[in-house]
Amino acid sequence: DFVFTGLRRIVGVDTAVFAVRFGLSLADAFPHVPGLVRDGLLEWAGERLRLSAQGLRFADTVAATFV
C-alpha cells in the first residue's frame, strides 16, 4: 500500500522513508523497478521514485505491479 499510494501522488515515493519504515530498500523489495524506469514509466527525482509523464497515463497498471 505504501508504494501503491505514493505513486498516485505527483511527488512519488520517498525511498529513504520506505527503507526506514520497512527495513529494506525499495529496489530490494521490488526488483522490477529498474525495468519500469527503463520502460519510461517511472523516473527518479532525487531519492523519490515517481510516475513519469508516460507512467501517469498507465498509473493503475504501474501501481498494480506493487501489490
Short mmCIF file of N, CA, C and O in Angstrom, two decimals:
data_model
loop_
_atom_site.label_atom_id
_atom_site.label_comp_id
_atom_site.label_asym_id
_atom_site.label_seq_id
_atom_site.Cartn_x
_atom_site.Cartn_y
_atom_site.Cartn_z
N ASP A 1 0.81 -1.20 0.00
CA ASP A 1 0.00 0.00 0.00
C ASP A 1 0.86 1.26 0.00
O ASP A 1 0.47 2.26 -0.59
N PHE A 2 1.98 1.23 0.68
CA PHE A 2 2.84 2.41 0.79
C PHE A 2 3.27 2.89 -0.60
O PHE A 2 3.16 4.07 -0.93
N VAL A 3 3.76 1.98 -1.42
CA VAL A 3 4.23 2.34 -2.76
C VAL A 3 3.04 2.64 -3.67
O VAL A 3 3.04 3.62 -4.41
N PHE A 4 2.04 1.80 -3.62
CA PHE A 4 0.84 1.97 -4.44
C PHE A 4 0.26 3.37 -4.22
O PHE A 4 -0.03 4.10 -5.17
N THR A 5 0.11 3.77 -2.97
CA THR A 5 -0.44 5.08 -2.63
C THR A 5 0.54 6.19 -3.01
O THR A 5 0.14 7.22 -3.54
N GLY A 6 1.81 5.99 -2.73
CA GLY A 6 2.82 7.00 -3.05
C GLY A 6 2.91 7.32 -4.52
O GLY A 6 3.09 8.47 -4.92
N LEU A 7 2.78 6.31 -5.36
CA LEU A 7 2.85 6.54 -6.80
C LEU A 7 1.64 7.30 -7.32
O LEU A 7 1.69 7.89 -8.39
N ARG A 8 0.58 7.30 -6.59
CA ARG A 8 -0.61 8.04 -7.01
C ARG A 8 -0.48 9.53 -6.70
O ARG A 8 -1.31 10.32 -7.10
N ARG A 9 0.59 9.89 -6.00
CA ARG A 9 0.87 11.30 -5.70
C ARG A 9 1.95 11.80 -6.66
O ARG A 9 2.87 11.05 -7.00
N ILE A 10 1.86 13.04 -7.07
CA ILE A 10 2.82 13.59 -8.02
C ILE A 10 4.25 13.53 -7.48
O ILE A 10 5.18 13.27 -8.23
N VAL A 11 4.42 13.73 -6.17
CA VAL A 11 5.78 13.73 -5.60
C VAL A 11 6.37 12.33 -5.56
O VAL A 11 7.58 12.16 -5.46
N GLY A 12 5.55 11.30 -5.62
CA GLY A 12 6.03 9.93 -5.64
C GLY A 12 6.36 9.36 -4.27
O GLY A 12 5.86 9.84 -3.25
N VAL A 13 7.22 8.37 -4.26
CA VAL A 13 7.56 7.61 -3.06
C VAL A 13 8.95 8.03 -2.58
O VAL A 13 9.91 8.01 -3.35
N ASP A 14 9.05 8.39 -1.32
CA ASP A 14 10.35 8.72 -0.72
C ASP A 14 11.02 7.40 -0.36
O ASP A 14 10.59 6.70 0.57
N THR A 15 12.07 7.04 -1.09
CA THR A 15 12.70 5.74 -0.88
C THR A 15 13.44 5.65 0.45
O THR A 15 13.57 4.56 1.00
N ALA A 16 13.90 6.78 0.98
CA ALA A 16 14.56 6.77 2.29
C ALA A 16 13.55 6.45 3.39
O ALA A 16 13.83 5.66 4.29
N VAL A 17 12.37 7.04 3.30
CA VAL A 17 11.31 6.75 4.26
C VAL A 17 10.88 5.29 4.15
O VAL A 17 10.67 4.61 5.16
N PHE A 18 10.80 4.78 2.92
CA PHE A 18 10.45 3.38 2.71
C PHE A 18 11.46 2.47 3.42
O PHE A 18 11.08 1.54 4.12
N ALA A 19 12.75 2.75 3.23
CA ALA A 19 13.80 1.92 3.83
C ALA A 19 13.73 1.92 5.35
O ALA A 19 13.88 0.87 5.99
N VAL A 20 13.49 3.07 5.95
CA VAL A 20 13.39 3.16 7.40
C VAL A 20 12.15 2.41 7.89
O VAL A 20 12.21 1.65 8.86
N ARG A 21 11.06 2.61 7.21
CA ARG A 21 9.79 2.00 7.64
C ARG A 21 9.77 0.49 7.51
O ARG A 21 9.25 -0.22 8.36
N PHE A 22 10.35 -0.03 6.41
CA PHE A 22 10.24 -1.46 6.14
C PHE A 22 11.54 -2.25 6.31
O PHE A 22 11.55 -3.47 6.19
N GLY A 23 12.64 -1.55 6.57
CA GLY A 23 13.90 -2.23 6.85
C GLY A 23 14.61 -2.80 5.64
O GLY A 23 15.51 -3.62 5.79
N LEU A 24 14.22 -2.39 4.45
CA LEU A 24 14.93 -2.79 3.24
C LEU A 24 14.69 -1.74 2.18
O LEU A 24 13.75 -0.95 2.26
N SER A 25 15.55 -1.74 1.19
CA SER A 25 15.43 -0.73 0.15
C SER A 25 14.25 -1.05 -0.77
O SER A 25 13.83 -2.21 -0.88
N LEU A 26 13.78 -0.03 -1.43
CA LEU A 26 12.69 -0.22 -2.39
C LEU A 26 13.14 -1.16 -3.51
O LEU A 26 12.38 -2.02 -3.94
N ALA A 27 14.39 -1.01 -3.93
CA ALA A 27 14.92 -1.87 -5.00
C ALA A 27 14.97 -3.33 -4.58
O ALA A 27 14.72 -4.22 -5.40
N ASP A 28 15.30 -3.59 -3.31
CA ASP A 28 15.33 -4.97 -2.83
C ASP A 28 13.92 -5.53 -2.70
O ASP A 28 13.69 -6.71 -2.98
N ALA A 29 12.98 -4.70 -2.30
CA ALA A 29 11.60 -5.15 -2.12
C ALA A 29 10.90 -5.36 -3.46
O ALA A 29 10.06 -6.25 -3.59
N PHE A 30 11.27 -4.54 -4.45
CA PHE A 30 10.60 -4.59 -5.75
C PHE A 30 11.65 -4.58 -6.86
O PHE A 30 11.94 -3.54 -7.47
N PRO A 31 12.23 -5.73 -7.17
CA PRO A 31 13.32 -5.80 -8.16
C PRO A 31 12.89 -5.44 -9.59
O PRO A 31 13.75 -5.29 -10.45
N HIS A 32 11.61 -5.28 -9.82
CA HIS A 32 11.16 -4.92 -11.17
C HIS A 32 11.21 -3.41 -11.44
O HIS A 32 10.98 -2.96 -12.57
N VAL A 33 11.57 -2.61 -10.43
CA VAL A 33 11.61 -1.15 -10.59
C VAL A 33 12.55 -0.71 -11.72
O VAL A 33 12.14 0.13 -12.54
N PRO A 34 13.77 -1.22 -11.83
CA PRO A 34 14.63 -0.77 -12.93
C PRO A 34 14.01 -0.98 -14.31
O PRO A 34 14.19 -0.14 -15.20
N GLY A 35 13.25 -2.03 -14.47
CA GLY A 35 12.57 -2.27 -15.75
C GLY A 35 11.51 -1.22 -16.04
O GLY A 35 11.37 -0.76 -17.18
N LEU A 36 10.78 -0.82 -15.00
CA LEU A 36 9.77 0.23 -15.18
C LEU A 36 10.42 1.57 -15.48
O LEU A 36 9.88 2.36 -16.28
N VAL A 37 11.58 1.82 -14.88
CA VAL A 37 12.32 3.05 -15.18
C VAL A 37 12.83 2.98 -16.62
O VAL A 37 12.68 3.94 -17.39
N ARG A 38 13.39 1.86 -17.00
CA ARG A 38 13.92 1.67 -18.35
C ARG A 38 12.81 1.82 -19.40
O ARG A 38 13.03 2.37 -20.48
N ASP A 39 11.61 1.36 -19.05
CA ASP A 39 10.49 1.46 -19.98
C ASP A 39 9.86 2.85 -20.01
O ASP A 39 8.91 3.09 -20.76
N GLY A 40 10.37 3.76 -19.17
CA GLY A 40 9.89 5.12 -19.17
C GLY A 40 8.60 5.35 -18.39
O GLY A 40 7.96 6.38 -18.54
N LEU A 41 8.24 4.39 -17.54
CA LEU A 41 7.01 4.51 -16.76
C LEU A 41 7.24 5.14 -15.39
O LEU A 41 6.34 5.77 -14.83
N LEU A 42 8.43 4.96 -14.85
CA LEU A 42 8.82 5.57 -13.58
C LEU A 42 10.09 6.38 -13.82
O LEU A 42 10.84 6.12 -14.77
N GLU A 43 10.32 7.35 -12.93
CA GLU A 43 11.54 8.14 -13.00
C GLU A 43 12.00 8.50 -11.60
O GLU A 43 11.20 8.53 -10.67
N TRP A 44 13.30 8.73 -11.48
CA TRP A 44 13.89 9.15 -10.21
C TRP A 44 13.90 10.66 -10.14
O TRP A 44 14.24 11.33 -11.11
N ALA A 45 13.55 11.19 -8.98
CA ALA A 45 13.65 12.62 -8.70
C ALA A 45 14.35 12.71 -7.35
O ALA A 45 13.71 12.70 -6.29
N GLY A 46 15.66 12.73 -7.38
CA GLY A 46 16.43 12.65 -6.14
C GLY A 46 16.23 11.28 -5.52
O GLY A 46 16.47 10.27 -6.17
N GLU A 47 15.79 11.24 -4.26
CA GLU A 47 15.54 9.96 -3.59
C GLU A 47 14.10 9.50 -3.74
O GLU A 47 13.67 8.54 -3.11
N ARG A 48 13.36 10.19 -4.57
CA ARG A 48 11.95 9.83 -4.77
C ARG A 48 11.78 9.10 -6.10
O ARG A 48 12.42 9.42 -7.09
N LEU A 49 10.89 8.14 -6.08
CA LEU A 49 10.52 7.42 -7.28
C LEU A 49 9.10 7.84 -7.61
O LEU A 49 8.21 7.79 -6.75
N ARG A 50 8.89 8.28 -8.84
CA ARG A 50 7.56 8.77 -9.21
C ARG A 50 7.20 8.31 -10.62
O ARG A 50 8.07 7.89 -11.39
N LEU A 51 5.93 8.43 -10.92
CA LEU A 51 5.47 8.13 -12.27
C LEU A 51 6.00 9.20 -13.22
O LEU A 51 6.00 10.38 -12.89
N SER A 52 6.42 8.78 -14.39
CA SER A 52 6.84 9.72 -15.42
C SER A 52 5.57 10.24 -16.12
O SER A 52 4.46 9.80 -15.82
N ALA A 53 5.75 11.14 -17.05
CA ALA A 53 4.60 11.64 -17.82
C ALA A 53 3.89 10.47 -18.51
O ALA A 53 2.66 10.38 -18.50
N GLN A 54 4.66 9.58 -19.08
CA GLN A 54 4.07 8.39 -19.73
C GLN A 54 3.43 7.48 -18.69
O GLN A 54 2.35 6.93 -18.90
N GLY A 55 4.10 7.32 -17.56
CA GLY A 55 3.58 6.47 -16.49
C GLY A 55 2.26 6.95 -15.93
O GLY A 55 1.43 6.15 -15.51
N LEU A 56 2.06 8.27 -15.93
CA LEU A 56 0.78 8.81 -15.45
C LEU A 56 -0.39 8.30 -16.28
O LEU A 56 -1.48 8.09 -15.76
N ARG A 57 -0.15 8.08 -17.56
CA ARG A 57 -1.22 7.56 -18.43
C ARG A 57 -1.57 6.11 -18.09
O ARG A 57 -2.66 5.66 -18.41
N PHE A 58 -0.63 5.40 -17.48
CA PHE A 58 -0.83 3.99 -17.13
C PHE A 58 -0.71 3.77 -15.63
O PHE A 58 -0.26 2.72 -15.17
N ALA A 59 -1.10 4.77 -14.85
CA ALA A 59 -0.90 4.77 -13.41
C ALA A 59 -1.47 3.53 -12.73
O ALA A 59 -0.80 2.94 -11.88
N ASP A 60 -2.66 3.12 -13.08
CA ASP A 60 -3.27 1.96 -12.43
C ASP A 60 -2.47 0.69 -12.71
O ASP A 60 -2.25 -0.12 -11.82
N THR A 61 -2.05 0.53 -13.93
CA THR A 61 -1.28 -0.66 -14.31
C THR A 61 0.07 -0.69 -13.61
O THR A 61 0.49 -1.73 -13.10
N VAL A 62 0.75 0.44 -13.60
CA VAL A 62 2.07 0.51 -12.94
C VAL A 62 1.91 0.27 -11.44
O VAL A 62 2.64 -0.55 -10.86
N ALA A 63 0.98 0.94 -10.82
CA ALA A 63 0.78 0.79 -9.37
C ALA A 63 0.42 -0.64 -9.01
O ALA A 63 0.84 -1.15 -7.97
N ALA A 64 -0.32 -1.31 -9.87
CA ALA A 64 -0.73 -2.69 -9.58
C ALA A 64 0.46 -3.65 -9.52
O ALA A 64 0.38 -4.70 -8.87
N THR A 65 1.58 -3.29 -10.11
CA THR A 65 2.76 -4.17 -10.04
C THR A 65 3.40 -4.18 -8.67
O THR A 65 4.26 -5.00 -8.38
N PHE A 66 2.95 -3.26 -7.79
CA PHE A 66 3.50 -3.18 -6.43
C PHE A 66 2.59 -3.80 -5.39
O PHE A 66 2.88 -3.74 -4.21
N VAL A 67 1.50 -4.41 -5.80
CA VAL A 67 0.55 -5.02 -4.86
C VAL A 67 0.98 -6.43 -4.55
O VAL A 67 1.43 -7.16 -5.35
#
